[in-house]
Coordinates of C-alpha atoms in Angstrom, one line a residue:
X667 CA 25.1 22.9 -22.3
X668 CA 26.8 26.0 -22.4
X669 CA 28.2 25.4 -25.6
X670 CA 25.0 26.1 -26.6
X671 CA 24.3 29.4 -25.1
X672 CA 26.2 32.9 -25.8
X673 CA 25.8 33.9 -22.5
X674 CA 27.8 30.1 -21.4
X675 CA 24.1 28.9 -19.4
X676 CA 24.6 25.1 -18.8
X677 CA 21.4 23.6 -16.5
X678 CA 21.2 20.2 -15.5
X679 CA 18.1 18.3 -16.8
X680 CA 17.6 15.1 -14.7
X681 CA 15.8 11.7 -16.0
X682 CA 14.8 8.7 -13.1
X683 CA 13.5 5.5 -15.1
X684 CA 12.2 3.0 -13.1
X685 CA 9.7 0.5 -12.5
X686 CA 7.0 3.2 -10.1
X687 CA 6.4 -0.3 -7.6
X688 CA 10.1 -1.0 -6.5
X689 CA 10.2 -0.6 -2.5
X690 CA 7.3 0.3 -0.6
X691 CA 4.6 2.4 -2.1
X692 CA 1.2 3.9 -2.6
X693 CA -1.1 2.4 -5.1
X694 CA -3.5 5.4 -6.5
X695 CA -7.0 4.7 -7.1
X696 CA -5.5 5.0 -11.2
X697 CA -3.6 2.4 -10.9
X698 CA -6.8 0.7 -10.7
X699 CA -8.8 2.7 -12.6
X700 CA -7.6 4.9 -15.3
X701 CA -10.2 8.0 -14.8
X702 CA -9.3 6.8 -11.0
X703 CA -6.8 9.9 -9.9
X704 CA -3.2 9.3 -10.4
X705 CA -0.2 10.6 -7.7
X706 CA 0.2 14.3 -8.6
X707 CA -4.0 14.0 -7.2
X708 CA -4.0 12.5 -4.5
X709 CA -5.0 14.9 -1.6
X710 CA -2.0 15.0 0.8
X711 CA -4.0 14.8 3.8
X712 CA -5.1 10.9 2.5
X713 CA -1.4 10.0 2.4
X714 CA 0.0 13.1 5.0
X715 CA -0.5 13.0 9.6
X716 CA -2.9 9.5 9.2
X717 CA -3.4 8.9 12.9
X718 CA -2.5 5.3 13.2
X719 CA -3.6 2.0 13.8
X720 CA -1.6 -1.2 13.4
X721 CA -3.2 -5.0 13.5
X722 CA -1.9 -7.7 14.1
X723 CA -1.7 -10.9 12.2
X724 CA 0.6 -13.3 12.0
X725 CA 1.2 -15.1 9.0
X726 CA 1.8 -17.9 10.5
X727 CA -1.5 -18.6 11.5
X728 CA -3.1 -17.5 8.9
X729 CA -1.9 -16.1 5.6
X730 CA -6.2 -14.7 5.1
X731 CA -6.6 -11.5 6.8
X732 CA -10.5 -11.8 6.7
X733 CA -13.5 -8.6 8.5
X734 CA -13.1 -10.2 11.4
X735 CA -9.3 -8.4 12.2
X736 CA -11.5 -5.4 11.8
X737 CA -14.3 -5.7 13.8
X738 CA -14.5 -3.3 16.8
X739 CA -11.7 -1.0 15.7
X740 CA -12.4 2.6 15.7
X741 CA -10.3 2.9 11.7
X742 CA -12.4 6.3 10.6
X743 CA -10.0 8.9 9.1
X744 CA -6.7 6.5 10.0
X745 CA -4.0 4.4 8.2
X746 CA -4.9 1.2 8.7
X747 CA -1.6 -1.5 9.1
X748 CA -2.3 -4.3 8.9
X749 CA 0.9 -6.7 10.3
X750 CA 1.7 -10.1 9.5
X751 CA 5.8 -10.3 10.0
X752 CA 5.8 -11.2 6.5
X753 CA 8.8 -8.7 5.0
X754 CA 11.4 -10.5 7.6
X755 CA 11.4 -13.1 3.6
X756 CA 12.0 -9.5 2.3
X757 CA 15.1 -10.5 -0.3
X758 CA 14.2 -14.1 -0.4
X759 CA 12.0 -16.5 -3.1
X760 CA 9.5 -17.3 -0.1
X761 CA 8.0 -13.8 -0.9
X762 CA 6.3 -13.4 -3.4
X763 CA 4.8 -17.4 -2.5
X764 CA 1.9 -18.0 -0.6
X765 CA 2.1 -14.7 1.7
X766 CA -0.3 -12.6 3.4
X767 CA -3.8 -10.8 2.1
X768 CA -6.6 -10.0 3.2
X769 CA -9.7 -11.1 2.1
X770 CA -11.8 -8.8 -0.2
X771 CA -15.0 -8.6 2.7
X772 CA -12.3 -7.6 4.1
X773 CA -12.0 -4.6 1.9
X774 CA -15.6 -3.9 1.9
X775 CA -15.3 -3.9 5.7
X776 CA -13.0 -1.7 6.2
X777 CA -14.3 0.6 2.9
X778 CA -18.3 0.6 5.3
X779 CA -16.4 1.9 8.0
X780 CA -13.9 4.8 6.9
X781 CA -10.2 3.9 7.0
X782 CA -8.3 6.7 5.0
X783 CA -5.0 4.4 4.2
X784 CA -4.9 0.3 3.9
X785 CA -1.1 -1.1 4.4
X786 CA 0.3 -4.4 5.3
X787 CA 4.1 -5.6 5.0
X788 CA 3.7 -8.5 1.5
X789 CA 4.4 -7.7 -1.5
X790 CA 0.5 -7.5 -2.8
X791 CA -2.3 -7.1 -0.3
X792 CA -4.8 -8.7 -2.8
X793 CA -3.9 -13.2 -2.8
X794 CA -2.4 -13.1 -5.6
X795 CA -2.2 -17.0 -6.4
X796 CA -5.9 -15.6 -7.8
X797 CA -6.8 -14.7 -11.2
X798 CA -8.1 -10.8 -9.2
X799 CA -6.7 -8.3 -7.6
X800 CA -11.2 -7.6 -5.2
X801 CA -8.9 -6.4 -2.0
X802 CA -6.9 -3.7 -5.4
X803 CA -10.3 -3.0 -6.7
X804 CA -12.1 -2.2 -4.0
X805 CA -10.0 -0.2 -1.7
X806 CA -8.7 2.1 -4.6
X807 CA -12.3 2.2 -6.2
X808 CA -13.3 3.6 -2.6
X809 CA -10.3 6.1 -2.9
X810 CA -8.5 4.9 -0.2
X811 CA -4.7 4.5 -0.8
X812 CA -2.4 1.2 -0.5
X813 CA 0.7 0.5 0.9
X814 CA 2.5 -2.4 0.3
X815 CA 5.7 -3.4 0.5
X816 CA 6.4 -2.1 4.1
X817 CA 8.9 -2.9 6.5
X818 CA 9.2 -3.1 10.6
X819 CA 6.0 -3.1 12.2
X820 CA 6.3 -4.9 14.5
X821 CA 8.0 -1.3 15.8
X822 CA 5.2 -0.2 15.6
X823 CA 2.4 0.3 19.2
X824 CA -1.2 -0.3 18.8
X825 CA -2.6 2.9 17.6
X826 CA -1.6 6.6 19.2
X827 CA 1.0 7.7 16.5
X828 CA 0.9 9.6 13.1
X829 CA 1.6 7.8 10.1
X830 CA 2.9 9.9 6.6
X831 CA 3.1 7.6 3.3
X832 CA 3.7 9.9 0.7
X833 CA 5.3 9.9 -2.8
X834 CA 6.4 12.4 -5.9
X835 CA 3.3 13.7 -6.4
X836 CA 4.6 12.3 -10.1
X837 CA 1.4 12.4 -12.4
X838 CA 0.2 9.5 -14.6
X839 CA 1.2 7.1 -11.7
X840 CA -0.6 4.6 -10.3

């Protein structure tokens, strides 16, 4: 750009092109609802320095995680991370097929009990074999961010840790 300015000023102009749902990512309400808050509008407190809890639900036992997995747990204000071990299939054809997910009833329970954020170590928090997304719909309608494609949740303790998943604040991105 220096040739465009009498004083030789130059400026770096960057460009980033990518699909937003790449790698481990956070879904904001705007991902599901056109009038929901986008990544730029999510309060930092809903994404960072949250007390965390890990719920262990090995996919080999059952790919659906229902509300019974959470009953009796104190999830209020916490990042609730569902460790299924599905991340071991990353970069294989198996990863996208018949993966671990939460049920709509589990989402209802998490909303009613005040979860701050919900994450899972599979490619989608909903059952993608169906043409509906009740977990996304319920959690995001309640303003609860979702974190998908998580890895290495097995290395976390069941509780007693802080969790942060703060994406770049991009306007118009869900």
